[in-house]
PDB file of C-alpha atoms in Angstrom:
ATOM      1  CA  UNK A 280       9.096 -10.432 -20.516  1.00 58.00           C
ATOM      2  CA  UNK A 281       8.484  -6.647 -21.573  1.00 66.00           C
ATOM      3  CA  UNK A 282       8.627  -3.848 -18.940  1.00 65.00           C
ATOM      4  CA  UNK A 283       5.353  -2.298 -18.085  1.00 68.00           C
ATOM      5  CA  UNK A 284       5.302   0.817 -16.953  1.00 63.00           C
ATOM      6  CA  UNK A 285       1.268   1.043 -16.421  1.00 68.00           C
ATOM      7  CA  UNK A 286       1.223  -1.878 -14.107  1.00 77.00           C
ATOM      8  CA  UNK A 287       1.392  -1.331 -10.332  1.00 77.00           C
ATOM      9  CA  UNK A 288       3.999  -3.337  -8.439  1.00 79.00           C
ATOM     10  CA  UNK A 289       4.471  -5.399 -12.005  1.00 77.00           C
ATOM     11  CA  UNK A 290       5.645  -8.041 -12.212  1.00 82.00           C
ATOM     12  CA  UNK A 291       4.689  -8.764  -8.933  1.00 85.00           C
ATOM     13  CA  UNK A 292       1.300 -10.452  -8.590  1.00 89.00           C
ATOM     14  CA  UNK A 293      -0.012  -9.624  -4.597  1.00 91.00           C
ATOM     15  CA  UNK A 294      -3.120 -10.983  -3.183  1.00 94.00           C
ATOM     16  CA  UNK A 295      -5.360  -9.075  -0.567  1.00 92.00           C
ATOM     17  CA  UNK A 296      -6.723 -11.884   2.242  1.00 92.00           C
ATOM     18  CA  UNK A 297      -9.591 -12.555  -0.203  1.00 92.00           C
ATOM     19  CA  UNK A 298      -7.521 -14.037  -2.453  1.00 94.00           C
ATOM     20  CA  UNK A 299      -7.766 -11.055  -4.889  1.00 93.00           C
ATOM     21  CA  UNK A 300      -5.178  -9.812  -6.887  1.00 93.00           C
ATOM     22  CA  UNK A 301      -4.184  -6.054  -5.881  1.00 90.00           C
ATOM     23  CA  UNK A 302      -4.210  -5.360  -9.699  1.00 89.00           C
ATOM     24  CA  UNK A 303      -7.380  -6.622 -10.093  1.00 91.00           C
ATOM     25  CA  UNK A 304      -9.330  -4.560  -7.584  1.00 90.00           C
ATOM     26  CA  UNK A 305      -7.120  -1.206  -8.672  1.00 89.00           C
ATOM     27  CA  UNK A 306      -8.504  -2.122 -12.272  1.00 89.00           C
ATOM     28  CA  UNK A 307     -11.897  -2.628 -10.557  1.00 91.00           C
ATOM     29  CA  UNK A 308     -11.437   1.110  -8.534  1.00 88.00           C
ATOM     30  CA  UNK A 309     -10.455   2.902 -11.821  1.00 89.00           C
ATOM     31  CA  UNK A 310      -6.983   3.481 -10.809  1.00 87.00           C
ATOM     32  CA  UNK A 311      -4.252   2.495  -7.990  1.00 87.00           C
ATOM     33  CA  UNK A 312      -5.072   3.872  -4.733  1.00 88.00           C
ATOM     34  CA  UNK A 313      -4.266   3.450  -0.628  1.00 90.00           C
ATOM     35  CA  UNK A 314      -4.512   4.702   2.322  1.00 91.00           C
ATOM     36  CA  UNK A 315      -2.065   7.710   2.227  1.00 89.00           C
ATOM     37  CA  UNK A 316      -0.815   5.909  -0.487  1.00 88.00           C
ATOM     38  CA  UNK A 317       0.647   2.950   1.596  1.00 90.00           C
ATOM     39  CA  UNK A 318      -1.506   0.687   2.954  1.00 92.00           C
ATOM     40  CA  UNK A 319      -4.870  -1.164   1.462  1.00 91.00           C
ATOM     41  CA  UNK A 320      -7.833  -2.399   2.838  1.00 92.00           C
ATOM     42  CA  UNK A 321      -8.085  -6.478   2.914  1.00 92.00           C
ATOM     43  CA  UNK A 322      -4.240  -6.539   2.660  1.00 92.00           C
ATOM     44  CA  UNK A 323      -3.413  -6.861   6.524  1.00 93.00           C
ATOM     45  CA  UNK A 324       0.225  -5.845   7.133  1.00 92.00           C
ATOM     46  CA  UNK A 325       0.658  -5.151   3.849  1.00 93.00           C
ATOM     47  CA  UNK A 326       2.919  -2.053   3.156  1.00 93.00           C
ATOM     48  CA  UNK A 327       3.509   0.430  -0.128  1.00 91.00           C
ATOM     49  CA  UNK A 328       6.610   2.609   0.106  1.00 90.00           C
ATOM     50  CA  UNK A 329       5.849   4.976  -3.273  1.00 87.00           C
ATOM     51  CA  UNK A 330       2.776   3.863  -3.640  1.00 86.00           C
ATOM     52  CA  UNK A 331      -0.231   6.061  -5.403  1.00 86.00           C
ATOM     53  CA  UNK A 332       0.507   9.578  -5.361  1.00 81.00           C
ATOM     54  CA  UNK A 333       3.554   9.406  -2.519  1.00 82.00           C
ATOM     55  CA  UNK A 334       6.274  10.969  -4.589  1.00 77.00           C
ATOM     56  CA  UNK A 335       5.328  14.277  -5.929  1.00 76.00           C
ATOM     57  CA  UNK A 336       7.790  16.453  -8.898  1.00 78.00           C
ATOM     58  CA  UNK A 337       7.956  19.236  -6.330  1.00 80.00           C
ATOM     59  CA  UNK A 338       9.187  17.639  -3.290  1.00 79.00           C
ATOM     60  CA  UNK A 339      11.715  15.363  -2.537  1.00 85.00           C
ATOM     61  CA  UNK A 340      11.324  11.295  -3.143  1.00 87.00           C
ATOM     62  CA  UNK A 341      14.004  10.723  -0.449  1.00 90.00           C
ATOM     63  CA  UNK A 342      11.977  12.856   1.788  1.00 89.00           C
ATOM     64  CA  UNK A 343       8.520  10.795   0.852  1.00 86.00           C
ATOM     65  CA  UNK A 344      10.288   7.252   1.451  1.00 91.00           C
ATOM     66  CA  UNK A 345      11.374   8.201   4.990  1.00 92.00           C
ATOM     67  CA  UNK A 346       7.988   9.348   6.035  1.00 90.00           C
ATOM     68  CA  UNK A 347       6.433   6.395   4.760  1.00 90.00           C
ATOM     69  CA  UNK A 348       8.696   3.674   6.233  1.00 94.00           C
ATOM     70  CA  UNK A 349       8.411   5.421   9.442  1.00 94.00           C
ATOM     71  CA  UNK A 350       4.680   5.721   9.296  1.00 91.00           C
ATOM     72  CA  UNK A 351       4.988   1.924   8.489  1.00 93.00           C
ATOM     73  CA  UNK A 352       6.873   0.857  11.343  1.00 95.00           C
ATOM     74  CA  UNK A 353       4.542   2.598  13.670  1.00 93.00           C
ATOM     75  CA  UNK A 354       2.446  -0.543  12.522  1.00 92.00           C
ATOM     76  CA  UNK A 355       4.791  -2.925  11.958  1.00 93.00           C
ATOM     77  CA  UNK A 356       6.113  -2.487  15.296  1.00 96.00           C
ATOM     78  CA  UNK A 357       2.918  -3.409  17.029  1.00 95.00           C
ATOM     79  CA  UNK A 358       3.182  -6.963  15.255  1.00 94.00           C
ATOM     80  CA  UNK A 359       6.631  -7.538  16.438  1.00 95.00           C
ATOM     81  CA  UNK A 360       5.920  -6.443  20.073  1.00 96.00           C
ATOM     82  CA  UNK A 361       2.892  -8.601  20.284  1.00 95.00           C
ATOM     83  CA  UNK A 362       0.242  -6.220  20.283  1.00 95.00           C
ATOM     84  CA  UNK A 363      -1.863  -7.001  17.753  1.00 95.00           C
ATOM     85  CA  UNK A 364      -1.280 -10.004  15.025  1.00 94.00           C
ATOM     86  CA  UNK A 365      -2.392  -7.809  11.865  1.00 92.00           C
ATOM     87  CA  UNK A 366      -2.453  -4.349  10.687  1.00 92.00           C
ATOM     88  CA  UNK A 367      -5.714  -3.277   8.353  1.00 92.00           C
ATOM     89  CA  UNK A 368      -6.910  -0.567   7.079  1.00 91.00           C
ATOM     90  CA  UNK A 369     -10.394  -0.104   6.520  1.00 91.00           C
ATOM     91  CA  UNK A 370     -12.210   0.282   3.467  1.00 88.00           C
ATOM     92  CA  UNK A 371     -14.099   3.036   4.557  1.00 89.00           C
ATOM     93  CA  UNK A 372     -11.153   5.037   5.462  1.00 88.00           C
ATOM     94  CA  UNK A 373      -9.319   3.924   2.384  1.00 82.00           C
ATOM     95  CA  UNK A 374     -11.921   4.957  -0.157  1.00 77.00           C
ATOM     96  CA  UNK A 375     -12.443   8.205   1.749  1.00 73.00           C
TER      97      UNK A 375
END
């Protein structure tokens, strides 16, 4: 098995609810995208830490994980206190 660097998440292979692969409906899209780069419509609690266009060369990575695990387990909390059973994001708001 050959590292790819072009490939998303590779060599993991995650499904939305619909069964889709992630990959798939990036390649559909034209390119890897989420919902401030963490979170993607029909993948319910489904989380990205550097995902799309998180980690920028003039700003600090470190910096960009913590902000994105805490925006995460603003959500993630909800589903362990109960609240809610799923986390989604919309498409509209996604592809926005």
């Amino acid at each position: 098995m050959a590292l790819d660097l072009s490939t998303w998440l590779y060599p993991l292979k995650v499904h939305g609810k619909e069964g889709l692969l992630l990959q798939d409906v990036w390649d559909e899209r034209g390119d890897a995208e989420a919902y401030l780069g963490t979170a993607m419509d029909d993948s319910p609690s489904f989380f990205i830490i550097l995902g799309p266009n998180t980690a920028t060369s003039h700003s600090s990575v470190m910096l960009a994980i913590e902000n994105l695990i805490e925006y995460s387990l603003r959500f993630i909390q909800t589903t362990l206190s109960g609240e809610v059973e799923t986390v989604e994001v919309k498409k509209s708001a996604e592809i926005e």
